[in-house]
mmCIF file of C-alpha atoms in Angstrom:
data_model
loop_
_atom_site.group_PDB
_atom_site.id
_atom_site.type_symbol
_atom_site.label_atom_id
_atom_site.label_comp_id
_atom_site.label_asym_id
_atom_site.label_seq_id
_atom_site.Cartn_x
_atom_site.Cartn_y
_atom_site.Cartn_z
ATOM 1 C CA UNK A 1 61.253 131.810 164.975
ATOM 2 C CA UNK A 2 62.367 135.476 164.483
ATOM 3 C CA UNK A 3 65.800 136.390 166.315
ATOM 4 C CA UNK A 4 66.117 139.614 168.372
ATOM 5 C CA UNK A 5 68.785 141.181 165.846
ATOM 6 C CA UNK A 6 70.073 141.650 162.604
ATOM 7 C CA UNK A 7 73.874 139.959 163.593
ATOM 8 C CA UNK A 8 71.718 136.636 165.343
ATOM 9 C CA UNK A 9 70.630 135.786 161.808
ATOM 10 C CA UNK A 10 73.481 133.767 159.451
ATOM 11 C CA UNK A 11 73.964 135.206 155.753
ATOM 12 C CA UNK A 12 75.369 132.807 153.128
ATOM 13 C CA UNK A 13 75.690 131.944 149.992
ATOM 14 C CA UNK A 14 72.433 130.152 147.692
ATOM 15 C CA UNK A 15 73.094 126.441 148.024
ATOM 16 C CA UNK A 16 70.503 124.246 145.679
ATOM 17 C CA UNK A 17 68.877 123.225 148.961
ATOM 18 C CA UNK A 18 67.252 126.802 149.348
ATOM 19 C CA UNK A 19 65.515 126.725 145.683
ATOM 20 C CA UNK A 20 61.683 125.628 147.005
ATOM 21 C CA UNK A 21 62.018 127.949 149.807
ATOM 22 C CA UNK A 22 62.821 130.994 147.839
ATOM 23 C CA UNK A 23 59.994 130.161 144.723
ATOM 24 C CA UNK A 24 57.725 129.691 147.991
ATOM 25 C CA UNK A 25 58.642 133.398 149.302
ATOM 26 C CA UNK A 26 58.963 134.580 146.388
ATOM 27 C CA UNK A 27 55.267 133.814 145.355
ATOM 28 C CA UNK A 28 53.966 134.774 148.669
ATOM 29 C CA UNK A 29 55.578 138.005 148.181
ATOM 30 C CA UNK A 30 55.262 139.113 144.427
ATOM 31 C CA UNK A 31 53.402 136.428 143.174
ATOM 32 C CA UNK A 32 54.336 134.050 140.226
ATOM 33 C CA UNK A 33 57.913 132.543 140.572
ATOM 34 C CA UNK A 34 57.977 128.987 138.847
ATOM 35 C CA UNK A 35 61.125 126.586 138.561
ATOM 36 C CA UNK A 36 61.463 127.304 135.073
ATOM 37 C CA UNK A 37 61.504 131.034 135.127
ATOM 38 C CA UNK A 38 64.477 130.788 138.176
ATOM 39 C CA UNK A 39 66.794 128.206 136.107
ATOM 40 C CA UNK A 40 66.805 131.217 133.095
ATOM 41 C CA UNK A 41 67.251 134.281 135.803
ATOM 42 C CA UNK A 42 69.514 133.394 137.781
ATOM 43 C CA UNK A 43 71.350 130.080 136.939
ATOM 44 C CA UNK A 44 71.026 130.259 133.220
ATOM 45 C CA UNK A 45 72.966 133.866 133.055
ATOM 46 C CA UNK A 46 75.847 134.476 130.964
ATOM 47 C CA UNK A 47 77.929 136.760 132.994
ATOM 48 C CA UNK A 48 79.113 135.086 136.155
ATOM 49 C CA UNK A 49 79.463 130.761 137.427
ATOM 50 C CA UNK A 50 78.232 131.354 140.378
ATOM 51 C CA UNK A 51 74.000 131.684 141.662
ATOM 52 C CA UNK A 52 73.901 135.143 142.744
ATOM 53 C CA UNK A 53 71.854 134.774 145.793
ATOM 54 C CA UNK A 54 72.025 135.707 149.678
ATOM 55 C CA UNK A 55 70.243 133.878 151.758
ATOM 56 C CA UNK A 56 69.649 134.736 155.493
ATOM 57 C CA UNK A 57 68.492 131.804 157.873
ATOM 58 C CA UNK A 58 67.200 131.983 161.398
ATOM 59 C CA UNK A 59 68.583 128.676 163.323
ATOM 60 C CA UNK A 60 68.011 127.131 160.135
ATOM 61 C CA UNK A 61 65.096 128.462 158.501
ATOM 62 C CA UNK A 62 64.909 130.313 155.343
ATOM 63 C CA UNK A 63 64.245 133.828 156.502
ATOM 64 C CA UNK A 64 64.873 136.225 153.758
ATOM 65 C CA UNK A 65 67.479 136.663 150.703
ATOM 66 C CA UNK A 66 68.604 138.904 148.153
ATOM 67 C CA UNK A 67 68.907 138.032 144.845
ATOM 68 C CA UNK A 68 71.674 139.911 142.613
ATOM 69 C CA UNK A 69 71.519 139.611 138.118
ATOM 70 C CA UNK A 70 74.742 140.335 136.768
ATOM 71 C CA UNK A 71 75.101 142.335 133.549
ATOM 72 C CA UNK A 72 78.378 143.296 131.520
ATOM 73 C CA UNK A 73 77.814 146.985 130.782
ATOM 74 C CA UNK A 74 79.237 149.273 128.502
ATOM 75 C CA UNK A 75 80.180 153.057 128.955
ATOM 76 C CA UNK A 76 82.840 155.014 126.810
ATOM 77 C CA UNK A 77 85.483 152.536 125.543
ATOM 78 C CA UNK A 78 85.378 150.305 128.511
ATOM 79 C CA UNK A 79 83.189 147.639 129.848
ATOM 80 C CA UNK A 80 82.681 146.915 133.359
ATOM 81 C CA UNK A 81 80.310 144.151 135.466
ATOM 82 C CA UNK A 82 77.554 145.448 136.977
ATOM 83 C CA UNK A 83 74.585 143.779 139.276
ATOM 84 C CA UNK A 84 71.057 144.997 139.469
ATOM 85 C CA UNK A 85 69.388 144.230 142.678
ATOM 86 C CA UNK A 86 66.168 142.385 142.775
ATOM 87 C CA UNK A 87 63.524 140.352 144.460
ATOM 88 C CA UNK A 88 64.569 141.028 147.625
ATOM 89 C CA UNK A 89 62.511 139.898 150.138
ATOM 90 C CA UNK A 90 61.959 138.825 154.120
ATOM 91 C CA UNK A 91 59.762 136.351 155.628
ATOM 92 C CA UNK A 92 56.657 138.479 157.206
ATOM 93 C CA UNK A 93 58.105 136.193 160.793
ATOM 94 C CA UNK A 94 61.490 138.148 160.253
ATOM 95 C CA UNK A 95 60.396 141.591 159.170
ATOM 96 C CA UNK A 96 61.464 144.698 161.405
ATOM 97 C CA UNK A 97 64.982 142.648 162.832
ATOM 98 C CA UNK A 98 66.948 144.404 160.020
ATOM 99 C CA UNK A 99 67.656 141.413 158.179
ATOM 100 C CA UNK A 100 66.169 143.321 154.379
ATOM 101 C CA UNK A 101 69.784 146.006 155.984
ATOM 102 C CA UNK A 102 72.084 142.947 156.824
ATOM 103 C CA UNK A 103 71.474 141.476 153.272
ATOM 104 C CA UNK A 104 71.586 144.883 151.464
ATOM 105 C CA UNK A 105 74.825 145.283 153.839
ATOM 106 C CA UNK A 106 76.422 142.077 153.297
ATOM 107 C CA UNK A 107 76.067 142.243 149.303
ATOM 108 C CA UNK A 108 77.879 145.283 148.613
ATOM 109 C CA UNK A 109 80.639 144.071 151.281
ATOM 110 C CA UNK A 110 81.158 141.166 149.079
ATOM 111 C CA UNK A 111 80.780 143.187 145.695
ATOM 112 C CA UNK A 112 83.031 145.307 146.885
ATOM 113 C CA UNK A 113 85.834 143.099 146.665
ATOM 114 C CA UNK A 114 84.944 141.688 143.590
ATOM 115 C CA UNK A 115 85.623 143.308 139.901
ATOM 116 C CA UNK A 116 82.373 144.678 140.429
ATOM 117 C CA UNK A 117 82.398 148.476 139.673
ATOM 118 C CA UNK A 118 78.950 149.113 140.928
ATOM 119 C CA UNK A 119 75.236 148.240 141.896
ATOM 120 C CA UNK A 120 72.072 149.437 140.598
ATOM 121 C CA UNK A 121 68.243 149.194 141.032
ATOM 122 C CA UNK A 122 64.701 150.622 140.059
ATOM 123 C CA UNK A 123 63.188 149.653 143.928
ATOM 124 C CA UNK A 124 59.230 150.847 144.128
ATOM 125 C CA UNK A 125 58.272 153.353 146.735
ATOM 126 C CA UNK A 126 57.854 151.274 149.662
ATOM 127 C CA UNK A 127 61.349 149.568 149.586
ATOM 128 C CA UNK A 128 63.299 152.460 148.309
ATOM 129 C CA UNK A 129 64.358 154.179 151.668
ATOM 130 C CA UNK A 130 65.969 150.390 153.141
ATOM 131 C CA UNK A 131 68.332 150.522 149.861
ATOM 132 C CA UNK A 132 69.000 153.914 149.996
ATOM 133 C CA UNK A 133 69.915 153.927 154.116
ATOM 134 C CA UNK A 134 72.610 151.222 152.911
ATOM 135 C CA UNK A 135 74.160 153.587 150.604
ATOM 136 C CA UNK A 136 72.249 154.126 147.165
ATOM 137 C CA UNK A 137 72.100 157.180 145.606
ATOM 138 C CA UNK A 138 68.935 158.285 143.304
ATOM 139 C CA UNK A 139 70.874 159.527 140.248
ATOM 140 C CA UNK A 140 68.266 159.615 137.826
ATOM 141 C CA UNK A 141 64.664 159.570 137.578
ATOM 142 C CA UNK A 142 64.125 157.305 133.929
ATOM 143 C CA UNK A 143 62.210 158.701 131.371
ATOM 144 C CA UNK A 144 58.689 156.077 130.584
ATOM 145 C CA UNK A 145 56.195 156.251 128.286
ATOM 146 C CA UNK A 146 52.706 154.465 127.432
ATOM 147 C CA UNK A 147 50.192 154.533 124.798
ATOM 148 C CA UNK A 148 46.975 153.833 126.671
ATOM 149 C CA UNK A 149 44.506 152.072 124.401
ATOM 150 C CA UNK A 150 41.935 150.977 126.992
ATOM 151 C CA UNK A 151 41.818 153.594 129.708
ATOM 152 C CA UNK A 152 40.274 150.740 132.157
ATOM 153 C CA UNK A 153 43.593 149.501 132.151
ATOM 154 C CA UNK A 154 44.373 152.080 134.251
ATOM 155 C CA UNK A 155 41.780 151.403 136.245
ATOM 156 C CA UNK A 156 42.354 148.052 137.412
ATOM 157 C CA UNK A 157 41.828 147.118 140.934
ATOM 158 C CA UNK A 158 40.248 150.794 141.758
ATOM 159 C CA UNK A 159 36.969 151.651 143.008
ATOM 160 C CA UNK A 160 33.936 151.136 140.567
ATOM 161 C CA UNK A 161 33.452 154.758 139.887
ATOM 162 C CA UNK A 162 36.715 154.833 138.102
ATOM 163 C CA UNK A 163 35.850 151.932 136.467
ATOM 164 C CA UNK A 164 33.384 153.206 134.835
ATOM 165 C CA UNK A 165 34.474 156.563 134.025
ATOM 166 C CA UNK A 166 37.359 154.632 132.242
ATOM 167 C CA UNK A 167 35.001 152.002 130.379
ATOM 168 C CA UNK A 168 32.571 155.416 128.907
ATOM 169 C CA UNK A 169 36.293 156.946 127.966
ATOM 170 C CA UNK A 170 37.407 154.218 125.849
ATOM 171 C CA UNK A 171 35.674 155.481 122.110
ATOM 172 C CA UNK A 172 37.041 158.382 122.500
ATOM 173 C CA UNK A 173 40.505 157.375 123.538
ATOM 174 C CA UNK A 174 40.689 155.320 120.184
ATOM 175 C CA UNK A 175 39.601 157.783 118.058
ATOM 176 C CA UNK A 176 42.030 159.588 118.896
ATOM 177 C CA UNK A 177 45.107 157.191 118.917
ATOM 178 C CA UNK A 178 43.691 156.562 115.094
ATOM 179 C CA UNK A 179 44.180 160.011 114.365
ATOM 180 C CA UNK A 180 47.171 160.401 115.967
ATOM 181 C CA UNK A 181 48.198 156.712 113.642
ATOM 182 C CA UNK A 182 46.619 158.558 110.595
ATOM 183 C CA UNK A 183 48.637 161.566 110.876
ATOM 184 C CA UNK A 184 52.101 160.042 111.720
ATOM 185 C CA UNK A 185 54.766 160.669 109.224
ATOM 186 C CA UNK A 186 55.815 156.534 107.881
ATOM 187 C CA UNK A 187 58.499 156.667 105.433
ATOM 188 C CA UNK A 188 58.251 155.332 101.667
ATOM 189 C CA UNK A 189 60.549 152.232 100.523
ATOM 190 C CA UNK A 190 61.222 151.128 104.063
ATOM 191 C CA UNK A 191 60.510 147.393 104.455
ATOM 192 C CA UNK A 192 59.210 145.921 108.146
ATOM 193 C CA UNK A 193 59.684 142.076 108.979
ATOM 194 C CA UNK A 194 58.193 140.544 111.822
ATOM 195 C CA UNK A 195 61.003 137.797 112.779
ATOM 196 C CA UNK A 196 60.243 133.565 113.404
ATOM 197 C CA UNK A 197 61.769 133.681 116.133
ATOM 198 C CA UNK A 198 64.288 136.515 117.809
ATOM 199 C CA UNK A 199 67.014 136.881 115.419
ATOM 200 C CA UNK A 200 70.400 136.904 117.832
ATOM 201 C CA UNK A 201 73.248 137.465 115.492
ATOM 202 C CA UNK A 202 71.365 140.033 113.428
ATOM 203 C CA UNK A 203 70.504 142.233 116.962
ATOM 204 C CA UNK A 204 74.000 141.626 118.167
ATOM 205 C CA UNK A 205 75.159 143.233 114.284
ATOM 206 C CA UNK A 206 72.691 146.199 115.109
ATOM 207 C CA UNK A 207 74.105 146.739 118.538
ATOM 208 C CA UNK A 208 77.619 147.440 117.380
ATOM 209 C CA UNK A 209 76.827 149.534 114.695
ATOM 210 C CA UNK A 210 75.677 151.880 116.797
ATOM 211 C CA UNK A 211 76.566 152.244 120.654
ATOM 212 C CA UNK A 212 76.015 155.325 122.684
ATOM 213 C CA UNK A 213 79.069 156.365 125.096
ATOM 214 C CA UNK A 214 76.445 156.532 128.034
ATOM 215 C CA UNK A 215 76.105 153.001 130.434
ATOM 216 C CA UNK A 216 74.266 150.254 129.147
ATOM 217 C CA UNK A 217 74.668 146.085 129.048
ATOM 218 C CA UNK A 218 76.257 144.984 125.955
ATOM 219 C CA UNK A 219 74.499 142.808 123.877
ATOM 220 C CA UNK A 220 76.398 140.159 122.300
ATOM 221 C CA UNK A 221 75.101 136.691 121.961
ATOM 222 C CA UNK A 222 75.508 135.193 124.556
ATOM 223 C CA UNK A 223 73.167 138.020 126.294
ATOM 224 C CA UNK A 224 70.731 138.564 123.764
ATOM 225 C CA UNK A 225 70.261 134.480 124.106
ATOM 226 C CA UNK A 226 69.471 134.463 127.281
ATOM 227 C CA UNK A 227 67.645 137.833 127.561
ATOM 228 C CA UNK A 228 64.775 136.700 125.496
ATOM 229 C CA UNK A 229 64.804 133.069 126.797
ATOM 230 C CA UNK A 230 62.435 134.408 129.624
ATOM 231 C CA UNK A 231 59.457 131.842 129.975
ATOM 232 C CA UNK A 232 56.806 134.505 131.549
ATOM 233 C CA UNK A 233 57.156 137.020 128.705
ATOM 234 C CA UNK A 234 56.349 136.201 125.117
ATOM 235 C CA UNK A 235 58.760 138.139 122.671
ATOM 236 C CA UNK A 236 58.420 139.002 119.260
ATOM 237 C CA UNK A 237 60.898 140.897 117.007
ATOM 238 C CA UNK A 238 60.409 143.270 113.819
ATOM 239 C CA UNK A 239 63.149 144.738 111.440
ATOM 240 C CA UNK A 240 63.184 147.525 109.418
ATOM 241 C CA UNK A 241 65.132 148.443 106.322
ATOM 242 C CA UNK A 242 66.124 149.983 103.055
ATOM 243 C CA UNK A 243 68.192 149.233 99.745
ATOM 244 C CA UNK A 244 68.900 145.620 101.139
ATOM 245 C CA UNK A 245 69.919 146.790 104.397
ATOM 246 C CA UNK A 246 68.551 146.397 107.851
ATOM 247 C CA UNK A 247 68.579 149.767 109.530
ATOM 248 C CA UNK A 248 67.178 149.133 112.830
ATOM 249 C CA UNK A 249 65.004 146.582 114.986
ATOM 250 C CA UNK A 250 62.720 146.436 117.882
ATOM 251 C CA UNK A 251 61.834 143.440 120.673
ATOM 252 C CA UNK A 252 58.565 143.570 121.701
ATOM 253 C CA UNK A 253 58.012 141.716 125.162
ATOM 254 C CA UNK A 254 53.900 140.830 125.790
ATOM 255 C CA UNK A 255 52.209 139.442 129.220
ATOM 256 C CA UNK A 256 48.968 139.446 130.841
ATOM 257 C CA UNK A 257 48.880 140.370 134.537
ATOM 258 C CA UNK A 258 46.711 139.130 137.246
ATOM 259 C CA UNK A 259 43.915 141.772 137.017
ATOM 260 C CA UNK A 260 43.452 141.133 132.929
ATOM 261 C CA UNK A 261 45.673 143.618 131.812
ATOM 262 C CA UNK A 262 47.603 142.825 128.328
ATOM 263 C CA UNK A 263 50.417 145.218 128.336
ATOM 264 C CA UNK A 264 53.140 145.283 125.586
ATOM 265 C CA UNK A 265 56.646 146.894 126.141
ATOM 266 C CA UNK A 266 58.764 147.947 123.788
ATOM 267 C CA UNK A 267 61.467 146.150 125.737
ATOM 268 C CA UNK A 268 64.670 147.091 122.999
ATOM 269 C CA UNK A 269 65.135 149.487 119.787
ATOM 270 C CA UNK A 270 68.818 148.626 117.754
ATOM 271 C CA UNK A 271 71.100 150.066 117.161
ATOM 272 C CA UNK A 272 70.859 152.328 120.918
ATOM 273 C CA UNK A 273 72.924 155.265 119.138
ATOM 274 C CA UNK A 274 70.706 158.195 116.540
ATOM 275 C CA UNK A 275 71.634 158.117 112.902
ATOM 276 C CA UNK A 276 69.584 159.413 109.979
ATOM 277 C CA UNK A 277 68.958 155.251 108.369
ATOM 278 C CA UNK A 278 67.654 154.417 112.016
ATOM 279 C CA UNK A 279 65.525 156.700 112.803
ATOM 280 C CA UNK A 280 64.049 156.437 109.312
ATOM 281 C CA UNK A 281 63.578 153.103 109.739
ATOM 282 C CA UNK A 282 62.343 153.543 113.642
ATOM 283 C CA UNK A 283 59.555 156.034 112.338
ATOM 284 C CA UNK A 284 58.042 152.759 109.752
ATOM 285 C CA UNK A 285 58.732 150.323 112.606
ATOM 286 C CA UNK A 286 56.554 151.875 115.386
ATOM 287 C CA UNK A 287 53.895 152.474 112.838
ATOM 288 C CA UNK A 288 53.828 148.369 112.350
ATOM 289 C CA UNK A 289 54.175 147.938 116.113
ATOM 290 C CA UNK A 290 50.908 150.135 116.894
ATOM 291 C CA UNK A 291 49.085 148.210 114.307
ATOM 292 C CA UNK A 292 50.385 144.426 115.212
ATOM 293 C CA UNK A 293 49.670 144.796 119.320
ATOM 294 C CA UNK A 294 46.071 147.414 118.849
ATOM 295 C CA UNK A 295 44.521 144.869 121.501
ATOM 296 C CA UNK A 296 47.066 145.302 124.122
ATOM 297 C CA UNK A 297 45.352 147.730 126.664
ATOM 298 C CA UNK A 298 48.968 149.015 127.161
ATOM 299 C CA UNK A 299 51.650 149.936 125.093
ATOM 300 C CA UNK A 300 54.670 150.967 127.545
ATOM 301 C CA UNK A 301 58.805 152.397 126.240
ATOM 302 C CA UNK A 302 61.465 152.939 128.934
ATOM 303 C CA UNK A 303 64.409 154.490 128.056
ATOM 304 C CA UNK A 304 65.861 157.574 125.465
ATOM 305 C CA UNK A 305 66.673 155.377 122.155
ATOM 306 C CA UNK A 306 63.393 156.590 120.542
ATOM 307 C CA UNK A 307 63.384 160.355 119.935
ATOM 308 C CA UNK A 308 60.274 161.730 121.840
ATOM 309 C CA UNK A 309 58.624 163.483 118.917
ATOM 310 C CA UNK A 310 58.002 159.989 117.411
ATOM 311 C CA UNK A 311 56.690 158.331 120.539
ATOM 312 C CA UNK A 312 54.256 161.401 120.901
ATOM 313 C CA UNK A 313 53.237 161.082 117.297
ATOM 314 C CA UNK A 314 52.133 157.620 117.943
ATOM 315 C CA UNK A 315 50.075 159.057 121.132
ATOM 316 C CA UNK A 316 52.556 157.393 123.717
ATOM 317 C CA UNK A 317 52.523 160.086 126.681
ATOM 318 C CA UNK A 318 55.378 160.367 129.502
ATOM 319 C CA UNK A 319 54.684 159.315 133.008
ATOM 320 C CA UNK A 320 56.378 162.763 134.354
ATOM 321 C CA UNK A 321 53.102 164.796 132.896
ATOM 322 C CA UNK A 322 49.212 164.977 133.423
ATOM 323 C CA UNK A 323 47.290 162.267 133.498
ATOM 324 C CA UNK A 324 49.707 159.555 133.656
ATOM 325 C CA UNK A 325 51.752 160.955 136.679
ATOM 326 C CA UNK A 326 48.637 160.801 138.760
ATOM 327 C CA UNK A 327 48.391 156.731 138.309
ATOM 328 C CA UNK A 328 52.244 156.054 137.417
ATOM 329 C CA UNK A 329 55.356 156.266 139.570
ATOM 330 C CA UNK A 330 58.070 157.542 137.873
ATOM 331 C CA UNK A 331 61.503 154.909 137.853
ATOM 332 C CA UNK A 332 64.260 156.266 139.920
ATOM 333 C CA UNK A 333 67.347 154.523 139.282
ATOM 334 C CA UNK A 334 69.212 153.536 142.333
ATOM 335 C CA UNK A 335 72.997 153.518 142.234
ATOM 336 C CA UNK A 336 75.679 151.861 144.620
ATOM 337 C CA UNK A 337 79.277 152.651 144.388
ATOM 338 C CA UNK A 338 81.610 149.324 145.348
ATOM 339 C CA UNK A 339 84.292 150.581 143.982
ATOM 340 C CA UNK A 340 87.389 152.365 144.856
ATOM 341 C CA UNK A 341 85.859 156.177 144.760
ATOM 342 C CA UNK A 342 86.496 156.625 141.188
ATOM 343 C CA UNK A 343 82.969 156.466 140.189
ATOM 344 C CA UNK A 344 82.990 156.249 137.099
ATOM 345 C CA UNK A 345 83.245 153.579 133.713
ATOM 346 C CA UNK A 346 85.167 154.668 130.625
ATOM 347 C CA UNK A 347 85.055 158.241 131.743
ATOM 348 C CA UNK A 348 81.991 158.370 132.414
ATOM 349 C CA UNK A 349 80.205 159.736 135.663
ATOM 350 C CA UNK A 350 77.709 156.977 136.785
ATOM 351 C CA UNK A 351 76.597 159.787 138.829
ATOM 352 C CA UNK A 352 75.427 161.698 136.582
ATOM 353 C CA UNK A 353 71.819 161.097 135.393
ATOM 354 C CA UNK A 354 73.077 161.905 131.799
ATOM 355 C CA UNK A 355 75.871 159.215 131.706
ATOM 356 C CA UNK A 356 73.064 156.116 131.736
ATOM 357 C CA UNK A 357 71.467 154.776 128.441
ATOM 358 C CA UNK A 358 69.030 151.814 130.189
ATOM 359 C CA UNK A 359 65.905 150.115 128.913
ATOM 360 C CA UNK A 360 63.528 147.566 129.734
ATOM 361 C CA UNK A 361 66.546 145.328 128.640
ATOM 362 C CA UNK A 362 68.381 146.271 131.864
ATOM 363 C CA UNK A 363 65.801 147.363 134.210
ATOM 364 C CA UNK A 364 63.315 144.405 134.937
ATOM 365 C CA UNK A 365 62.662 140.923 134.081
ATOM 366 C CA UNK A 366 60.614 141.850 131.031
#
C-alpha cells in the first residue's frame, strides 16, 4: 500500500532478502534481469565489499531502490572512486510519493561521506529531470556513433510504412558501406588476431601504455575480469600489431534485443591515449571488425578513442547529425558533486565536458 509521503517510506541498505523482489521489478520495469547477471553487477564487483543497493519499503514491502556500480577512475595523476547510477526504479503502487527523490536524496547523503569524489549517469529522457532536481549537472553531451547495415533496424517497433521504406533501403545502404570498406585506407604488415577468449593481462599492458589525463575507470585486472564476465553480452576481442608488437586492441560486446535487432558495440579500443603505432594499428583493426560482425544490423562506438575520420571512413555516422539524430537520443552525461566543492580529480575539472574520456566500458552494462 502506497504511503502519503516521501519521509513515511524507510530507506536502507540491500539485505539478501530483497534479491527476488528487485529481479521481479527490475523485469517488470526494463525487462530481462536474471540471478546470474545480478551476482556479476553488483555483488561480483571489484571496487567496494559492500552490495551497492537502496532499497525503499512501504510497511514492509519492497517499493522501489536504487542501485549504485562503483568504478575506480582515473584523471591526471590521481585516481579517485566513482559510482554510476543505475536501474533505478519504483513500484508503479509507489510512483508520484517522491520515493525515485528520497532514494536519489539519500544516496548522495551517504556518498557524501564516503571517499567518494563524485556520481555520474547517462539517465534517458524521461528520468533525467528527477536526477537532475536532486542535484546533477549535464556536463557533457557524449559523442556516439553507428554504422547502420540494415536500415530496418531502425525501424523496429514503428509503424509499417517505415518498415517498409527501411526494408526497399537496405541494397542500397550496403552498397554503399562496401564502398565506403573498399575505399578505406588498411595499413600493410599489420597483423589482426581475433582472441580465445578476452585476453586480461595483455588489455591491462595496453591500458598503461597509453592513458589520457581526462576521467576514465582504470583497467587493471581485476576490472577488466569482471567487466567482460557479463552473462547477457557475448564479447569477443581482436589485436592488432607490427614487428612482434601488439599496438592496440578492441572488445567487441554483441546481443540481440527483444524486437530482433543484433547490434554490436565497439564497447573498448586500447591503449585510450593517440600515438602514431595505435592508430596504425586501429585503422587494420576496424577494417577486420566491419568484416567479422557484416550481419549485425548495428554497429554502434561511444566515446573519443577512435579519431572520427576513421569511424566515417568505415561509414559509422554520429548521432548529433541528419538522419541518425531524428531516431537517436544523444547521451548526456549526468554529474553529481559529493565532495567537498573542489570539483575536480587530479586537476582536472569534472565539470568540464572536455575533462571526461568514457566509453561503453563505463557507461552501461554492455
Amino acid at each position: 500500500m502506497a504511503l502519503e509521503t516521501a519521509e513515511e517510506y524507510t530507506v536502507r541498505w540491500f539485505d539478501p532478502a530483497d534479491r527476488e523482489p528487485f529481479l521481479d521489478l527490475y523485469t517488470d520495469t526494463f525487462g530481462g534481469g536474471s540471478d546470474e547477471w545480478f551476482q556479476w553487477k553488483y555483488v561480483d564487483t571489484p571496487r567496494v565489499a559492500h552490495v551497492p543497493i537502496l532499497v525503499a519499503t512501504a510497511d514492509g514491502e519492497f517499493a522501489g531502490a536504487r542501485a549504485q556500480v562503483p568504478f575506480l577512475m582515473r584523471a591526471g595523476d590521481e585516481t579517485a572512486l566513482a559510482m554510476r547510477f543505475g536501474d533505478t526504479m519504483v513500484h508503479p503502487d509507489h510512483r508520484r510519493h517522491g520515493v525515485f527523490s528520497r532514494l536519489t536524496e539519500r544516496a548522495l547523503d551517504h556518498y557524501g561521506e564516503m571517499p567518494v569524489q563524485f556520481c555520474y549517469n547517462v539517465p534517458n529522457d524521461l528520468s533525467r529531470s528527477g536526477f537532475l532536481k536532486a542535484g546533477g549537472e549535464i556536463v557533457a553531451n557524449l559523442p556516439s556513433f553507428y554504422r547502420v547495415q540494415q536500415p530496418g533496424a531502425l525501424a523496429a517497433g514503428t509503424d509499417l510504412p517505415i518498415t517498409i521504406a527501411a526494408r526497399a533501403a537496405a541494397p542500397a545502404v550496403r552498397a554503399y558501406l562496401r564502398g565506403r570498406d573498399q575505399l578505406a585506407s588498411v595499413p600493410e604488415g599489420v597483423n589482426v588476431v581475433e582472441h580465445a577468449e578476452i585476453p586480461v593481462p595483455l588489455l591491462a599492458r595496453l591500458y598503461r601504455r597509453g592513458r589520457p589525463s581526462s576521467v576514465h575507470a582504470v583497467r587493471d585486472e581485476p576490472f577488466l575480469e569482471w567487466r567482460y564476465h557479463n552473462p547477457d553480452w557475448e564479447y569477443r576481442a581482436f589485436s592488432a600489431g607490427s614487428g612482434g608488437r601488439t599496438d592496440a586492441a578492441i572488445v567487441t560486446g554483441t546481443r540481440t534485443d527483444e524486437d530482433g535487432v543484433t547490434t554490436t558495440h565497439v564497447v573498448d579500443v586500447l591503449p585510450l591515449a593517440s600515438s602514431d603505432r595505435r592508430d596504425t594499428a586501429l585503422r587494420s583493426l576496424l577494417a577486420a571488425i566491419t568484416s567479422a560482425f557484416r550481419d549485425s544490423d548495428l554497429l554502434a562506438y561511444c566515446g573519443t578513442a577512435i579519431p572520427r575520420s576513421l569511424l566515417a571512413a568505415h561509414g559509422f555516422q554520429s548521432d548529433g547529425r541528419l538522419p541518425l539524430s531524428q531516431v537517436t537520443s544523444p547521451t548526456k552525461l549526468v554529474a553529481y558533486d559529493v565532495g567537498d566543492g573542489d570539483w575536480s580529480v587530479g586537476g582536472v575539472d569534472v565539470a568540464d565536458p572536455r575533462g571526461w574520456a568514457l566509453s561503453d566500458v563505463e557507461l552501461d552494462a554492455r
